[in-house]
Coordinates of C-alpha atoms and ligand atoms in Angstrom, one line a residue:
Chain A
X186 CA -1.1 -19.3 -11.1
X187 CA -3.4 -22.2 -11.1
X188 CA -2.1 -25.7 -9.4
X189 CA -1.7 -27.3 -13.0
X190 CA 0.8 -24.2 -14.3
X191 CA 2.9 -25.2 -11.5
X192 CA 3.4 -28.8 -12.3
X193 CA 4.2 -27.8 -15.8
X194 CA 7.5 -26.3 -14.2
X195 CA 7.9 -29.2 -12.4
X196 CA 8.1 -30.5 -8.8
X197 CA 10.5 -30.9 -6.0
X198 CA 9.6 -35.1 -6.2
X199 CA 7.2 -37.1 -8.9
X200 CA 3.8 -37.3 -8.1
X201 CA 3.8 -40.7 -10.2
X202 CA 6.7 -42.5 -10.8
X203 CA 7.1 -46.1 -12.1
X204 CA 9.7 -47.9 -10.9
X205 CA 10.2 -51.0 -13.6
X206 CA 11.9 -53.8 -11.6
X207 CA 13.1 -56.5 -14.4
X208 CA 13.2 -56.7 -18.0
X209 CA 12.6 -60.8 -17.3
X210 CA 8.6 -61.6 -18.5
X211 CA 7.2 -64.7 -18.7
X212 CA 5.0 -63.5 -21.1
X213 CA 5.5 -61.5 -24.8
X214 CA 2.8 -59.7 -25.3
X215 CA 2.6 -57.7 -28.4
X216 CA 3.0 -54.6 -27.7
X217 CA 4.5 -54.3 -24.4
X218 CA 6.1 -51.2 -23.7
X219 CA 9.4 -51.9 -22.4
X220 CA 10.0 -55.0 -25.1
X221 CA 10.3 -57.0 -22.3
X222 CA 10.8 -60.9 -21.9
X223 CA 14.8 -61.2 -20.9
X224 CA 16.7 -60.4 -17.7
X225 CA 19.1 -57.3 -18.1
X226 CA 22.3 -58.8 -16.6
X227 CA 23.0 -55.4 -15.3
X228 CA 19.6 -55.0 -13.2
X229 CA 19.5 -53.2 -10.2
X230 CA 20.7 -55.3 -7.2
X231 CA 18.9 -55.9 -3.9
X232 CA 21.2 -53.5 -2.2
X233 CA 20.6 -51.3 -4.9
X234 CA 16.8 -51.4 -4.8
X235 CA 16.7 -50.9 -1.3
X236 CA 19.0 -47.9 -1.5
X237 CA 16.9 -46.6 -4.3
X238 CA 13.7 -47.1 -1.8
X239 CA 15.4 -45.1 0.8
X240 CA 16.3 -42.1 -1.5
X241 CA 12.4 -42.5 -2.3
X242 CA 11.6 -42.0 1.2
X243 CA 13.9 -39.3 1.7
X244 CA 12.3 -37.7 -1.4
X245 CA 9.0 -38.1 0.3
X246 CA 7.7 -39.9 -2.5
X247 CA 4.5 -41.5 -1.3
X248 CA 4.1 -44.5 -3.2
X249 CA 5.7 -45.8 -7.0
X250 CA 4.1 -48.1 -9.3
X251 CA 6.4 -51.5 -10.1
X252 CA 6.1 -52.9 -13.2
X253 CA 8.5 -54.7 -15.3
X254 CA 9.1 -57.2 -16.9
X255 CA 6.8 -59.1 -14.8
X256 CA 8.0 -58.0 -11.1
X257 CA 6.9 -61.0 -9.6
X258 CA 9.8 -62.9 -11.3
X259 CA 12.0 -61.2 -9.0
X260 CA 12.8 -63.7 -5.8
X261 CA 13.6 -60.9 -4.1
X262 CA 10.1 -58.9 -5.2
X263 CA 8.4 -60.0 -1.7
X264 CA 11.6 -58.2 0.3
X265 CA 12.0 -55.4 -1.9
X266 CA 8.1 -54.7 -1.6
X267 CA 8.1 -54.9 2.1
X268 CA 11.2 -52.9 2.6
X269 CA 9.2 -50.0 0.3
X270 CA 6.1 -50.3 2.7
X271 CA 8.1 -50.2 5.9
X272 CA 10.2 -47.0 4.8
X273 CA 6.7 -45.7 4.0
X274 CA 6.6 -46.1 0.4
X275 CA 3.6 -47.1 -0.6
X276 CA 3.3 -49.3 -3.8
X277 CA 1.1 -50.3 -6.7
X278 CA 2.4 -53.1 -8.5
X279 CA 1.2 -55.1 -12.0
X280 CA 1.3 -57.8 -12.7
X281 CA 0.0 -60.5 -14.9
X282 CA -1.2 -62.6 -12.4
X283 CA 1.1 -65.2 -12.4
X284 CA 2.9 -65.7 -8.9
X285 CA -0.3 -64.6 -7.3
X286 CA -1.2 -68.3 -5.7
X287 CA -4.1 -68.3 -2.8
X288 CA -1.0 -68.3 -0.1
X289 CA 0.7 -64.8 -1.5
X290 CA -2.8 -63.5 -2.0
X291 CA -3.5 -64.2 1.8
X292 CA -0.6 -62.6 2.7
X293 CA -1.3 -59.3 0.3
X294 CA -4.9 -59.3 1.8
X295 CA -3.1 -59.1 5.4
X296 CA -0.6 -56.3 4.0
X297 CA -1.2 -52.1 4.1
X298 CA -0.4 -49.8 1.5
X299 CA 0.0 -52.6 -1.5
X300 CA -2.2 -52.0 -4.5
X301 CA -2.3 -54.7 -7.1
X302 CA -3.1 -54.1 -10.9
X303 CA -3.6 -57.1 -12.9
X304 CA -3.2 -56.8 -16.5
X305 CA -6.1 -58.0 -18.7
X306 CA -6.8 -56.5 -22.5
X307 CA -9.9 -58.7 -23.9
X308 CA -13.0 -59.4 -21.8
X309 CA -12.6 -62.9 -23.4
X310 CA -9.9 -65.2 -23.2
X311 CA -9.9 -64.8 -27.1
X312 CA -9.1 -61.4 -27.3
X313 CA -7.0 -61.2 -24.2
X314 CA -5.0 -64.0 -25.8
X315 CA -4.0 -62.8 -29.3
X316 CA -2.3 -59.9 -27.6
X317 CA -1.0 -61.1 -24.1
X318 CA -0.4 -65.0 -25.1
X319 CA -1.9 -68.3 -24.4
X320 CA -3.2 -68.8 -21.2
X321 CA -2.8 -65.5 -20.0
X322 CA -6.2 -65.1 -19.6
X323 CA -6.9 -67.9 -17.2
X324 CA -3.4 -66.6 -15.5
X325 CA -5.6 -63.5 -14.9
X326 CA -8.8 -64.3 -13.9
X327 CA -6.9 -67.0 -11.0
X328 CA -5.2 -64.7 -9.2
X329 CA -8.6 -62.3 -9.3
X330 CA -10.0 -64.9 -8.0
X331 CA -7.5 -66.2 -5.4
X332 CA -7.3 -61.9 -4.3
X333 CA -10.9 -62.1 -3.7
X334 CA -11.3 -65.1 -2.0
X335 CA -8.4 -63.7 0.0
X336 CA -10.4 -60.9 0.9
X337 CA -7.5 -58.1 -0.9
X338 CA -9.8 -55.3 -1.0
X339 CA -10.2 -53.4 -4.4
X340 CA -7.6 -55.0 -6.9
X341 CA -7.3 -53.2 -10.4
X342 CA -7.9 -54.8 -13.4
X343 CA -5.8 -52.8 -16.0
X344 CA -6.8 -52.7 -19.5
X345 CA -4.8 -51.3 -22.4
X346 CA -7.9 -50.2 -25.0
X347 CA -7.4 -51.7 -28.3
X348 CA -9.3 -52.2 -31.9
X349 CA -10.0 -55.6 -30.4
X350 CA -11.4 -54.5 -26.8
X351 CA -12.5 -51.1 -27.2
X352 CA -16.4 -52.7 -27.9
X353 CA -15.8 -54.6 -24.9
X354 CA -16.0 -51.8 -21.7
X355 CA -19.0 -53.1 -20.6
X356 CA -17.8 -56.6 -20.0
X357 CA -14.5 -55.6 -18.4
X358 CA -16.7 -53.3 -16.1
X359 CA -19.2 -56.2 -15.4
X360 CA -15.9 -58.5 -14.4
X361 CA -14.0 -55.7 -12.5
X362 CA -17.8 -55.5 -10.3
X363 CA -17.6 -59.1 -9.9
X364 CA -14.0 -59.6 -8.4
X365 CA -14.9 -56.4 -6.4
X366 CA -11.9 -54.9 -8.4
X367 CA -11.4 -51.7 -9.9
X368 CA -11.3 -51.2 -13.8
X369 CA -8.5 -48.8 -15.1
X370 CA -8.0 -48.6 -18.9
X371 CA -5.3 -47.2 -20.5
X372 CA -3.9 -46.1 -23.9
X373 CA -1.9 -47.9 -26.0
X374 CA 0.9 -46.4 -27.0
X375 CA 3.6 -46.6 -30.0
X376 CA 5.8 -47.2 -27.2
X377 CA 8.6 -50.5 -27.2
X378 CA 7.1 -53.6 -29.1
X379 CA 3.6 -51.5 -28.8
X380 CA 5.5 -49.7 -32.2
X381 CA 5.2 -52.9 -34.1
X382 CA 1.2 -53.3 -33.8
X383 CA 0.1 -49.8 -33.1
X384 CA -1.1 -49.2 -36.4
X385 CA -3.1 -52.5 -36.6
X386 CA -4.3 -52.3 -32.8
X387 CA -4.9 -48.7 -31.7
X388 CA -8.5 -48.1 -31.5
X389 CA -10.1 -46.1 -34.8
X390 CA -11.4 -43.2 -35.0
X391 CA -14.9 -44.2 -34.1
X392 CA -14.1 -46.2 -31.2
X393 CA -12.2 -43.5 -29.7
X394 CA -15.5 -41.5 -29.9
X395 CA -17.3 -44.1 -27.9
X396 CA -14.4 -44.6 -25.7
X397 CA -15.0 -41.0 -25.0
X398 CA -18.7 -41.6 -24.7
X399 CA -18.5 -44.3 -22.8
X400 CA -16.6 -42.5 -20.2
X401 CA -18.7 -39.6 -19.8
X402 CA -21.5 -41.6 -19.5
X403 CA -20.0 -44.7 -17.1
X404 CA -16.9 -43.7 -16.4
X405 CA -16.8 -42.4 -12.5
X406 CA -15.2 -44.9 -11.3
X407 CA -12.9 -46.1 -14.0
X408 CA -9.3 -45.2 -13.5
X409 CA -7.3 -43.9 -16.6
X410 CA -4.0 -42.7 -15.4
X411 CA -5.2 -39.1 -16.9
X412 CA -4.0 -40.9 -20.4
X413 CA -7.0 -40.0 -22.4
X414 CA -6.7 -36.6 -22.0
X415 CA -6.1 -35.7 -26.0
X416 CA -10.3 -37.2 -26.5
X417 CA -11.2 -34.0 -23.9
X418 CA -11.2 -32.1 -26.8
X419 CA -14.3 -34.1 -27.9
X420 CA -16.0 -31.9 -25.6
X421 CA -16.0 -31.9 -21.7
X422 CA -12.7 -32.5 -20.1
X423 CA -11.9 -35.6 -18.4
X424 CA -10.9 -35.6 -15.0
X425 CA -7.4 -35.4 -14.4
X426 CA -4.7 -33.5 -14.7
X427 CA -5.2 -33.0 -18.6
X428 CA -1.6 -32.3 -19.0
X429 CA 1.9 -34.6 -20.4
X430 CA 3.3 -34.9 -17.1
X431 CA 6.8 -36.5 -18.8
X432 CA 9.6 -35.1 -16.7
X433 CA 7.3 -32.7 -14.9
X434 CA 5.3 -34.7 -12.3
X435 CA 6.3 -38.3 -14.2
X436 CA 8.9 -40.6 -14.5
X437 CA 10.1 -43.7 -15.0
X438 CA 12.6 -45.7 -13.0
X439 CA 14.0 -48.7 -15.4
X440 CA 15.3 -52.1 -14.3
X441 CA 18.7 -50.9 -14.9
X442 CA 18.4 -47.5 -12.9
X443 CA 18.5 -45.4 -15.7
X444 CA 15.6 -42.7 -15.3
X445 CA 13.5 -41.7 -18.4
X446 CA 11.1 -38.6 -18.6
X447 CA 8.2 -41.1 -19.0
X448 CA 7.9 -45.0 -18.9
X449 CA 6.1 -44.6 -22.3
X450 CA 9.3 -43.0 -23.8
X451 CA 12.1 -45.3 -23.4
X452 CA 14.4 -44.0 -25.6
X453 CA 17.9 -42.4 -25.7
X454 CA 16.4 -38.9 -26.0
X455 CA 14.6 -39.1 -23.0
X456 CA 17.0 -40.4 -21.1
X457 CA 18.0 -38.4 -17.8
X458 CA 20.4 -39.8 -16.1
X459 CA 20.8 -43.1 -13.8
X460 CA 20.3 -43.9 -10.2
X461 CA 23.1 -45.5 -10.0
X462 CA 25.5 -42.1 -10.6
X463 CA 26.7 -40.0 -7.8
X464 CA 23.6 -37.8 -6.8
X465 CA 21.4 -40.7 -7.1
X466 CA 17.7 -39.9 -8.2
X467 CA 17.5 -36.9 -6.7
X468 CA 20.3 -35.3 -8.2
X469 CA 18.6 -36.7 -11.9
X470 CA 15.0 -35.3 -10.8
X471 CA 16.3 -32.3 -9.7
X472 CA 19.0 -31.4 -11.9
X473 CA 19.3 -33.1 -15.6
X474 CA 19.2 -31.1 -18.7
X475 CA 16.3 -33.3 -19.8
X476 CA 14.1 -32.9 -17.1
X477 CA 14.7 -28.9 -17.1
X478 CA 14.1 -29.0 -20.8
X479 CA 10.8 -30.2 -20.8
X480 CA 9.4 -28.3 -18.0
X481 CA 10.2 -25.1 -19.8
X482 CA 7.1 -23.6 -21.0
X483 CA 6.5 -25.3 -24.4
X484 CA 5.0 -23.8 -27.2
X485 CA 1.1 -25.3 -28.7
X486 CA 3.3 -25.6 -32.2
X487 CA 1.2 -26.5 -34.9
X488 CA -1.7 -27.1 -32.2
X489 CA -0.9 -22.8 -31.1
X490 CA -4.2 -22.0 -32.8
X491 CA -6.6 -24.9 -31.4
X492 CA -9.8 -24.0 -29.7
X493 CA -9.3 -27.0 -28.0
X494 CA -5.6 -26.5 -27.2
X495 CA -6.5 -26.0 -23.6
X496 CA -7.4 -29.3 -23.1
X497 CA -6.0 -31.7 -25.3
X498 CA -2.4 -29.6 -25.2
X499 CA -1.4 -31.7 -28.2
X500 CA -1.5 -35.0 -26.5
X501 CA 0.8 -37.1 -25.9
X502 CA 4.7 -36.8 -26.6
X503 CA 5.4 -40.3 -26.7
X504 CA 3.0 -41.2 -29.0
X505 CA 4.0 -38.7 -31.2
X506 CA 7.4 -39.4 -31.0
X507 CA 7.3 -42.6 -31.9
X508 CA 5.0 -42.4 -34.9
X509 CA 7.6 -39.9 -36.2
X510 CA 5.2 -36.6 -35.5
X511 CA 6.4 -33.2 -34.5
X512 CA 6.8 -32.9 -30.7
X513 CA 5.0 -29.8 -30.7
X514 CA 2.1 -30.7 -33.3
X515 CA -0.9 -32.4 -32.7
X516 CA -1.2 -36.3 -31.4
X517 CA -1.4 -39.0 -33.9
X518 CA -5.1 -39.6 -32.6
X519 CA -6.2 -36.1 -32.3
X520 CA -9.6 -36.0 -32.7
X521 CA -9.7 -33.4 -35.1
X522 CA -8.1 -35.7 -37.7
X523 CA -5.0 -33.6 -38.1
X524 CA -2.7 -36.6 -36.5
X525 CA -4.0 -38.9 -39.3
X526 CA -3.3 -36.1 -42.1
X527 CA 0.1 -36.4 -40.7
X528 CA 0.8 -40.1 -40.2
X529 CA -0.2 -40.0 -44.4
X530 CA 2.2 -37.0 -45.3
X531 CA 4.8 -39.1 -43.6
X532 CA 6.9 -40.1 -46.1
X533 CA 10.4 -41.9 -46.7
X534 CA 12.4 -39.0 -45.6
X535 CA 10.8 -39.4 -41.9
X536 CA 12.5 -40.6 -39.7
X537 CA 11.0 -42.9 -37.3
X538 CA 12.9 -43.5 -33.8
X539 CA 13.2 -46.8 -32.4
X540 CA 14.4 -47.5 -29.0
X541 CA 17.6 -49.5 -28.5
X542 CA 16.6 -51.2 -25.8
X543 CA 15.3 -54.2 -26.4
X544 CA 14.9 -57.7 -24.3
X545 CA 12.4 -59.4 -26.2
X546 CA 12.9 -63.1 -26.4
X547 CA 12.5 -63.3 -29.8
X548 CA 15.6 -60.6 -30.5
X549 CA 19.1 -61.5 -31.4
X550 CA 20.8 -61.2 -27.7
X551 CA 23.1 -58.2 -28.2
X552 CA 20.9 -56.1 -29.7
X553 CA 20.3 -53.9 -27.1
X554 CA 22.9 -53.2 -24.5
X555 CA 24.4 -56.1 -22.8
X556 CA 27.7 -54.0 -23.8
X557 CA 30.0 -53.6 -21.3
X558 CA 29.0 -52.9 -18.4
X559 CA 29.1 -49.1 -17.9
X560 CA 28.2 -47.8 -14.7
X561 CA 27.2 -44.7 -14.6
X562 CA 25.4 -42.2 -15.9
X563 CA 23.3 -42.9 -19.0
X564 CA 25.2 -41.0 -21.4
X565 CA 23.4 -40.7 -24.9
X566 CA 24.9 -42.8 -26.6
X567 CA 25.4 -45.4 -24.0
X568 CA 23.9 -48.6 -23.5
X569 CA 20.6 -48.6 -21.8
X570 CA 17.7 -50.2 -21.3
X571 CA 14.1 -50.0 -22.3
X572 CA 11.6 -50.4 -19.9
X573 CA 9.1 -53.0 -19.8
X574 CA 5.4 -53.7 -20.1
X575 CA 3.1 -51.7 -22.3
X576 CA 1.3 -50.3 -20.2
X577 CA 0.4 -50.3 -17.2
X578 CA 1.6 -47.1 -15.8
X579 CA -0.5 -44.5 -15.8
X580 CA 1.1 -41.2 -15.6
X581 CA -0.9 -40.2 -12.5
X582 CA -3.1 -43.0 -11.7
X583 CA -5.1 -42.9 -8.7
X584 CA -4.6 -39.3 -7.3
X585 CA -6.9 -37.0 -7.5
X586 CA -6.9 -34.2 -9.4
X587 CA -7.0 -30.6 -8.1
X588 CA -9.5 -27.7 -9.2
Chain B
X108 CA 1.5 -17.2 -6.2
X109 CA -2.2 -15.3 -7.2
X110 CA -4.3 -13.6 -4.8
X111 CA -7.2 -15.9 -5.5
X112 CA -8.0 -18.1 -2.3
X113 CA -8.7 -21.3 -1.7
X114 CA -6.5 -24.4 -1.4
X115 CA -6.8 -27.4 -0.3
X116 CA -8.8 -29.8 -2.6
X117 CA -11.5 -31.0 -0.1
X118 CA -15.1 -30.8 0.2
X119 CA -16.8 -27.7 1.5
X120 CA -18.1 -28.1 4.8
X121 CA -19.7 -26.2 7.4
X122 CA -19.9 -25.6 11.5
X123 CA -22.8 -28.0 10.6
X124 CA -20.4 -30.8 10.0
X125 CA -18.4 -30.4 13.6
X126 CA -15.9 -27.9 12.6
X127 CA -15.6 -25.0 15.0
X128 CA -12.8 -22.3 13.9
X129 CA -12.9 -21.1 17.9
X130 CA -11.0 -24.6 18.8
X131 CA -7.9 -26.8 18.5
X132 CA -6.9 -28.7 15.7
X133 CA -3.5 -30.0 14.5
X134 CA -2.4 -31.5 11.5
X135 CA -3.5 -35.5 11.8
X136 CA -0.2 -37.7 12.6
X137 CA -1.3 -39.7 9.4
X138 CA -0.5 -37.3 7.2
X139 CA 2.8 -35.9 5.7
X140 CA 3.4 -32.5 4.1
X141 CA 5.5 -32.5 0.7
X142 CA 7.1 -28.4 0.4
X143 CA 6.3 -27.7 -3.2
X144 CA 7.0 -24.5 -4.8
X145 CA 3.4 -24.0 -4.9
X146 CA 3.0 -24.8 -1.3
X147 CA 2.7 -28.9 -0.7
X148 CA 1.6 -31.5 -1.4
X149 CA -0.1 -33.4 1.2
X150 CA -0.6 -37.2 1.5
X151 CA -2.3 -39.2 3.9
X152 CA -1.3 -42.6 5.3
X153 CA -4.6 -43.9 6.0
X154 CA -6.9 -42.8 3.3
X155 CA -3.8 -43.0 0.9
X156 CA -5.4 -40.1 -0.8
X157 CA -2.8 -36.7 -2.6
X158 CA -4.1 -33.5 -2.3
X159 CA -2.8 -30.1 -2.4
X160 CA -2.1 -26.9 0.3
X161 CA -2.4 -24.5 -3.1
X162 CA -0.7 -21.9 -1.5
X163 CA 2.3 -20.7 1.0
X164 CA 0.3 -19.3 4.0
X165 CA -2.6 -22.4 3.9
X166 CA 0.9 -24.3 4.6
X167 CA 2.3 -22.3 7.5
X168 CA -1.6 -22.8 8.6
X169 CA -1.7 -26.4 8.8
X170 CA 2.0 -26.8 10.1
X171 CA 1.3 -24.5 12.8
X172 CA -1.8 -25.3 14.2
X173 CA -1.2 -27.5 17.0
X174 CA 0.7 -23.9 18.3
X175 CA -2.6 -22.3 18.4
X176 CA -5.5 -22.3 21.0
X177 CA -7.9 -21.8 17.6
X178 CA -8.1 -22.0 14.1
X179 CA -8.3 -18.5 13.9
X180 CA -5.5 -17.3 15.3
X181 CA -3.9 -19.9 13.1
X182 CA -5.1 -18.0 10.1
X183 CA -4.3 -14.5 11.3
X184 CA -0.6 -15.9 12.6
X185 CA 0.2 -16.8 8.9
X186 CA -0.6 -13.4 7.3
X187 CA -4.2 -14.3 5.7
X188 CA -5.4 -10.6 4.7
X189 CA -8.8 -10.0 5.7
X190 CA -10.4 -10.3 2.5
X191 CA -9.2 -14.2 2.6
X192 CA -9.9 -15.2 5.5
X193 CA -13.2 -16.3 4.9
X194 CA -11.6 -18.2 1.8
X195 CA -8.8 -19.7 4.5
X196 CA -11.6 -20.7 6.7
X197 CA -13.1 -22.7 3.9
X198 CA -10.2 -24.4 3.1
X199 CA -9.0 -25.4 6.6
X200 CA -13.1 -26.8 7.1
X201 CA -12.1 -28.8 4.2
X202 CA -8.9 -30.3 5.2
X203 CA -10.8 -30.5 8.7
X204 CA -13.5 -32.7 6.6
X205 CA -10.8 -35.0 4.6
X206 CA -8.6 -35.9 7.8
X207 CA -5.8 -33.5 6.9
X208 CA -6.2 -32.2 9.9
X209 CA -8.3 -32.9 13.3
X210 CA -9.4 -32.0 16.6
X211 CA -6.0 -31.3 19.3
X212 CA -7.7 -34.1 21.8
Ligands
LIG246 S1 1.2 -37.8 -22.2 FE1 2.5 -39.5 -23.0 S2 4.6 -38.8 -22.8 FE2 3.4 -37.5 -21.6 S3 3.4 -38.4 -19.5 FE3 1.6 -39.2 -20.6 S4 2.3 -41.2 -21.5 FE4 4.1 -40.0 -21.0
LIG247 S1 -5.1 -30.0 -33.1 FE1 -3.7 -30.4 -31.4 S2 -4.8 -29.4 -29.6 FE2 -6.3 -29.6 -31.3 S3 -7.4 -31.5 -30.9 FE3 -5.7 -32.0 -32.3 S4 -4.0 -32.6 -31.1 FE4 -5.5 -31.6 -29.7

């Protein structure tokens, strides 16, 4: 069986797990993930993180990637990230830039296994902008600046590729080279607020093509968190794992504890369990209905009969999902067109899921879960949480893939 | 588990390259083995870097090592059939070239 067949049936740990630690932003950006921008009153504690990085360790889970919410918001971020590094767990954490003064990036540059991704999506302060919010930008490019002077060695700038940025690659790569960072793009998903603008911002047809292009041709040392995988079937296959990894060799860890098959798919249906219930995380990895659902062998559906099944495998079940397509049919930016066909023949009749968890500023306060407070595990119908920024985890960032 | 050989995900290397089969190693104190069911998955504190022991024996290999005056005897002590051992040799110059594993000092 090749390595790839036996990730499919899952793994005894995640390979990549995100680990969002507030639903609190400073920010709105459109189309962030985990419609973030409020506190969940119900967030794990410090106690509780800590317990939570131990379980990791025990777990021998290498490293996680934080996100939020904007992590740094936390007062106890700087604790909870050196209690992870000291129980060997390594971390990645994004950001958007905004707590990272010259004094905290001194004291990152003098720190081991901490990996920073700062969140950028327009080369220009006026693309970056309409998406992320005013001021973002300069946010951004200061603490680049304030990690290089610091000497932090090999930041990431993380993009999420847009209609808006998609013509830009060549800029982000030429600012990437001169922070001595590393670029990483990403796609955008359907996924929290990322539902509202996805039709208006994901990238069209022909920019996917030259996104593709572009990383044949330039792309060795871009990251993509393996998320681009549906544009192999363009023609060569990108590196990576080429495989949904949801629930398999991914998850997602959100600011309330409850554990979701992917931090793209915050939603009640994905929903495994919560750290906070008896077993822990392990006992949810290991043992959820969910989790051994999805890593049954799934069928190609409607994508069965594709020559370029192999490497595309349909795509991506979140985007699907929340665009209202067939989990087992092709991607809503399959390359072949057939996703398009289907986002047309969509119709009144189909349904298309929202999550309930919602801390956007701009929401009426109860409308996601601030019910009472249930601890527990997430049942389906319970209250929960949805996760936080679009975007920045990629399934299996950084690791390289085997033959 | 297949038949087919080689694990570990590092570059190919030769004697050329300072690995020599007839001597010591043991697995690098930097790195830690993950059991998985397809054998583990290794990481490495220093380079930070995930790879993979693809199968079983290349596992008992590396863990057992250090217990062995030689690489070879390594190999056989695991179970490698003939046929594979110029496969498991391959593999283990590999992890010798990506720090997985190093000389016993
Ligand atoms: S393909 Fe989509 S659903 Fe699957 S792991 Fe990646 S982001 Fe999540
Ligand atoms: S039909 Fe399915 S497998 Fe084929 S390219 Fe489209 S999404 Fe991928």
């Amino acid at each position: 069986m090749k390595l790839v067949d036996h990730f499919q049936y899952g793994l005894n740990s995640p390979i990549c797990l995100t680990w969002e630690l507030t639903y609190a932003c400073n920010l709105a950006c459109v189309h962030c993930l985990s419609s973030s921008g409020r506190r969940d009153p119900r967030e794990l504690s410090t106690a509780e993180c800590k317990a939570v990085v131990d379980e990791l360790q025990r777990m021998q889970v290498f490293y996680v990637n934080i996100g939020g919410g904007e992590p740094t918001v936390r007062s106890d971020f700087w604790e909870i990230l050196d209690y992870a590094i000291s129980h060997d767990v390594g971390v990645k954490f994004s950001t958007n830039g905004i707590k990272l003064d010259k004094k905290r990036a001194a004291q990152l540059a003098a720190t081991d296994y901490v990996d920073i991704q700062i969140s950028l999506d327009g080369a220009t302060a006026e693309v970056n902008d309409h998406v992320r919010g005013p001021g973002s930008y300069r946010t951004a490019l200061r603490a680049l600046e304030n990690l290089a002077e610091a000497g932090f060695q090999q930041p990431k700038i993380s993009v999420v590729m847009t209609r808006e940025n998609v013509d830009q690659l060549d800029e982000f790569k030429a600012i990437a080279d001169k922070f001595g960072a590393q670029l990483r793009i990403t796609r955008l998903r359907p996924s929290g607020r990322g539902a509202d603008v996805w039709d208006d911002l994901h990238p069209a047809p022909a920019q996917q093509r030259r996104l593709y292009d572009w990383l044949v041709a330039r792309g060795e040392d871009v990251l993509t968190g393996d998320s681009f995988f549906h544009l192999s079937a363009y023609g060569e296959a990108l590196p990576g794992l080429n495989l949904c990894g949801a629930g398999r060799v991914v998850c997602l860890i959100d600011p309330v504890g409850d554990v979701y098959a992917c931090p793209f798919a915050i939603h009640e249906n994905f929903l495994a369990g919560n750290v906070r219930s008896p077993g822990g995380f392990r006992e949810v990895w290991q043992s959820s209905e969910l989790f051994a659902e999805l890593r049954r062998p799934q069928t190609g559906g409607a994508c069965g009969g594709c020559q370029h099944f192999d490497a595309c495998q349909g795509g991506c079940m979140a985007a699907k999902f929340f665009t209202g397509l067939p989990l087992d049919g092709p991607d809503p930016e399959c390359v072949r067109g057939f996703g398009e066909q289907a986002l047309v023949a969509r119709d009144a009749s189909t349904e298309i899921p929202r999550s309930d968890v919602d801390h956007s500023r701009s929401a009426p306060r109860n409308s996601r879960g601030p019910v009472p407070v249930t601890i527990g595990v997430g049942s389906p119908d319970g209250p929960s949480a949805r996760p936080d920024r679009a975007c920045d985890t990629s399934p299996l960032a950084g690791f390289t893939a085997p033959a | 588990m297949s038949t087919k050989p080689p694990p570990g995900s590092a570059p190919e290397v030769g004697p050329a390259d300072g690995f020599d089969p007839g001597s010591a190693y043991r697995r690098s104190p930097s790195v830690a083995l993950r059991p998985e069911p397809f054998g583990a998955l290794v990481y490495h504190f220093g380079t930070r870097k995930l790879s993979f022991l693809k199968t079983p024996q290349l596992v008992d290999v590396v863990r057992n090592l250090e217990r062995y005056p030689d690489v070879h005897s390594a190999i056989a002590a695991a179970g490698v059939e003939e046929a594979q051992r110029a496969a498991y040799l391959k593999a283990v110059a590999g992890l010798a070239a990506s720090g997985t594993i190093e000389p016993r000092p």
